[in-house]
XYZ file of C-alpha atoms in Angstrom:
266
model
C 112.142 55.653 121.653
C 110.396 56.959 118.491
C 108.688 59.579 120.623
C 112.001 60.605 122.194
C 113.660 60.873 118.794
C 110.768 62.941 117.449
C 111.004 65.259 120.458
C 114.749 65.709 119.917
C 114.198 66.622 116.264
C 111.388 69.068 117.072
C 112.866 70.473 120.298
C 113.899 73.813 118.810
C 110.498 74.283 117.154
C 108.623 73.357 120.324
C 110.790 75.648 122.461
C 110.240 78.495 119.990
C 106.461 78.003 119.976
C 106.333 77.867 123.786
C 108.410 81.042 124.030
C 106.171 82.791 121.518
C 103.066 81.683 123.433
C 104.571 83.003 126.662
C 105.320 86.361 125.046
C 101.817 86.647 123.570
C 100.005 85.568 126.742
C 99.756 89.133 128.172
C 98.224 90.322 124.890
C 95.668 87.526 125.061
C 94.762 88.497 128.620
C 94.386 92.157 127.637
C 92.176 91.178 124.693
C 89.955 88.909 126.790
C 89.467 91.523 129.519
C 88.570 94.162 126.926
C 85.230 92.318 126.725
C 84.762 92.225 130.478
C 82.144 94.143 132.481
C 83.606 94.505 135.980
C 81.354 95.215 138.934
C 83.901 97.355 140.749
C 86.538 99.875 139.722
C 89.241 97.365 138.875
C 89.231 95.191 135.761
C 91.271 92.352 137.246
C 88.668 89.587 137.620
C 86.312 88.249 134.955
C 82.685 89.088 135.676
C 80.539 89.269 132.553
C 80.972 89.380 128.775
C 80.207 92.791 127.316
C 81.063 94.889 124.251
C 80.194 98.213 125.908
C 83.839 99.320 126.098
C 84.354 98.614 122.386
C 81.268 100.634 121.517
C 82.531 103.631 123.496
C 86.360 103.515 123.705
C 86.489 107.216 124.637
C 83.964 106.838 127.428
C 86.579 107.584 130.090
C 87.450 111.245 130.488
C 90.943 112.084 129.262
C 91.721 108.700 127.724
C 91.433 109.576 124.043
C 93.064 112.956 124.652
C 96.129 111.292 126.157
C 96.119 108.687 123.369
C 96.032 111.391 120.695
C 98.909 113.212 122.400
C 101.014 110.030 122.589
C 100.390 109.307 118.905
C 101.407 112.852 117.935
C 104.604 112.695 119.995
C 105.454 109.234 118.664
C 104.865 110.362 115.075
C 107.071 113.448 115.260
C 109.700 111.690 117.374
C 109.842 108.919 114.762
C 110.308 111.421 111.942
C 113.029 113.309 113.789
C 114.893 110.238 115.041
C 114.652 108.463 111.672
C 115.958 111.450 109.706
C 118.843 112.140 112.091
C 119.593 108.454 112.696
C 119.761 107.661 108.981
C 122.210 110.473 108.306
C 124.347 109.520 111.309
C 124.398 105.854 110.249
C 125.560 106.728 106.733
C 128.197 109.073 108.138
C 129.564 106.440 110.527
C 129.754 103.754 107.823
C 130.766 105.716 104.715
C 133.110 108.405 106.063
C 136.317 108.470 108.057
C 136.796 111.381 110.436
C 138.448 112.176 113.730
C 136.788 110.836 116.877
C 134.649 108.509 114.745
C 134.937 105.744 117.336
C 134.071 108.102 120.172
C 131.019 109.401 118.317
C 129.877 105.832 117.635
C 130.228 104.953 121.317
C 128.363 108.055 122.437
C 125.521 107.322 120.007
C 124.976 103.892 121.530
C 125.368 105.096 125.125
C 121.624 105.807 125.667
C 120.859 102.153 124.874
C 123.038 101.005 127.789
C 122.131 103.845 130.142
C 119.270 103.271 132.640
C 116.216 105.304 131.663
C 116.030 106.903 135.113
C 119.526 108.362 134.688
C 118.750 109.724 131.225
C 115.394 111.088 132.387
C 116.931 112.900 135.346
C 119.752 114.269 133.170
C 117.324 115.638 130.588
C 115.157 117.150 133.314
C 118.210 118.901 134.784
C 119.126 120.218 131.333
C 115.637 121.560 130.653
C 115.388 123.217 134.070
C 118.799 124.876 133.680
C 117.715 126.171 130.272
C 114.501 127.526 131.769
C 112.370 125.455 129.383
C 108.736 124.885 130.224
C 108.032 121.193 130.635
C 105.387 119.873 128.278
C 104.933 118.674 124.705
C 108.233 119.994 123.337
C 110.418 118.711 126.159
C 108.828 115.259 125.809
C 109.395 115.333 122.052
C 113.072 116.312 122.394
C 113.619 113.636 125.035
C 111.987 110.955 122.875
C 114.083 111.870 119.832
C 117.186 111.661 122.020
C 116.623 108.103 123.237
C 115.070 106.779 120.001
C 118.033 108.007 117.965
C 120.374 105.223 119.096
C 117.967 102.468 118.054
C 117.467 103.993 114.604
C 121.214 104.332 114.084
C 121.719 100.681 115.063
C 119.096 99.399 112.618
C 120.156 101.582 109.693
C 123.892 101.095 110.286
C 123.522 97.315 110.127
C 121.730 97.617 106.785
C 124.205 100.102 105.317
C 127.186 97.940 106.318
C 125.707 94.997 104.402
C 125.200 96.998 101.192
C 127.314 96.114 98.168
C 129.152 99.302 97.041
C 129.503 97.852 93.542
C 125.808 98.535 92.915
C 126.339 102.253 93.424
C 129.492 102.142 91.336
C 127.525 100.470 88.548
C 124.942 103.263 88.663
C 127.709 105.853 88.436
C 129.219 103.994 85.466
C 125.830 104.353 83.765
C 126.111 108.143 84.176
C 123.793 108.451 87.163
C 124.456 111.545 89.268
C 124.975 111.443 93.054
C 121.348 112.332 93.794
C 119.974 109.902 91.230
C 122.214 107.131 92.557
C 121.065 107.788 96.096
C 117.354 107.888 95.235
C 117.304 104.907 92.862
C 119.950 102.616 94.325
C 121.112 103.506 97.819
C 117.801 104.509 99.390
C 115.779 101.486 98.152
C 118.447 99.105 99.470
C 118.632 100.881 102.835
C 114.828 101.222 103.076
C 114.227 98.004 105.111
C 116.687 99.137 107.779
C 115.217 102.638 107.838
C 111.690 101.226 108.125
C 112.753 98.885 110.942
C 114.349 101.771 112.823
C 111.272 103.949 112.324
C 108.878 101.264 113.584
C 111.099 100.614 116.592
C 111.311 104.336 117.360
C 107.518 104.709 117.142
C 106.927 101.790 119.491
C 109.517 103.005 122.009
C 108.196 106.559 121.971
C 104.553 105.574 122.308
C 105.313 103.127 125.121
C 107.742 105.236 127.168
C 106.792 106.172 130.724
C 109.910 106.887 132.808
C 111.536 109.552 130.628
C 108.139 111.054 129.808
C 107.099 111.216 133.457
C 110.244 113.176 134.364
C 109.906 115.704 131.550
C 106.143 116.022 131.029
C 105.200 118.629 133.588
C 101.385 118.719 133.618
C 101.135 116.976 130.221
C 99.575 113.497 130.355
C 100.430 110.893 127.724
C 98.689 107.539 127.350
C 101.229 105.521 129.431
C 100.948 108.150 132.179
C 97.161 107.965 131.980
C 97.299 104.179 132.363
C 99.609 104.483 135.364
C 97.362 107.068 136.994
C 94.239 105.015 136.320
C 95.786 101.945 137.923
C 95.902 103.839 141.234
C 92.167 104.475 141.393
C 90.614 101.920 139.055
C 91.442 100.492 135.655
C 88.746 101.179 133.025
C 88.043 98.495 130.430
C 88.694 101.041 127.668
C 92.422 100.793 128.406
C 92.285 97.134 127.402
C 90.363 98.116 124.276
C 93.050 100.599 123.216
C 95.807 98.088 123.994
C 94.077 95.396 121.945
C 93.554 97.769 119.026
C 97.222 98.808 119.040
C 98.300 95.153 119.118
C 96.030 94.269 116.193
C 97.358 97.220 114.168
C 100.947 96.079 114.824
C 100.102 92.511 113.753
C 98.394 93.833 110.614
C 101.482 95.872 109.691
C 103.749 92.840 110.138
C 101.469 90.571 108.086
C 101.185 93.176 105.330
C 104.964 93.511 105.213
C 105.353 89.731 104.971
C 102.844 89.512 102.111
C 104.529 92.331 100.183
C 107.985 90.774 100.638
C 106.733 87.360 99.518
C 105.199 88.865 96.382
C 108.416 90.683 95.557
C 110.422 87.499 96.053
C 108.108 85.601 93.693
C 108.336 88.345 91.072
C 112.149 88.296 91.215
C 112.155 84.499 90.929
């Protein structure tokens, strides 16, 4: 009975840890196989421990070129989507205008729409406009589908803001710009940062929309898909592991900074 009671008390914690382990299992597999030395073309079975792929991550032709292109697209798509999404979120929360509900619904529509439908629609639009498929069409498409996620993150933060803080700044003779920079923006910053990180991850990871609108341009997800048809190089696992470690480092750094700020306020 004591064991049963202990299990009941810790059930939520145990279930959470098991779920987290299940989610992280693919990352562990990718990390382990980044140190593999396969005998054939496919890196699906463990053969021999080796650090050759880590010593030469760009050893496969076209890999680092596609990675650089994906990082550039993700960076600019994040900037564009974050800037537009932040302004749209403030407009939807702070202002009343005609068709406000319709605009809000249309903004969130790409989140519910299947990616294949959106990809085909964007491709049709670009072809009708006579646009040449490549870097710019990918960038526009990524800003389009990342925008909804940024608006969602920023809107939630703006809705939770206390308007009395801005009113207090105005009572202390702060101008509109000064109030925005010193009060509004710092409070909304966590939501903006969350939206930006989400947009970067979605843009870097996207395959379906990119594949429809890329033309002859090859991004990193497209390179991985193409490599899987003829043989998966170990360097792909190296890049995946490095990206995962960078993401973990960003999260840990954010946690440390927030904890320090909380202690300073206390």
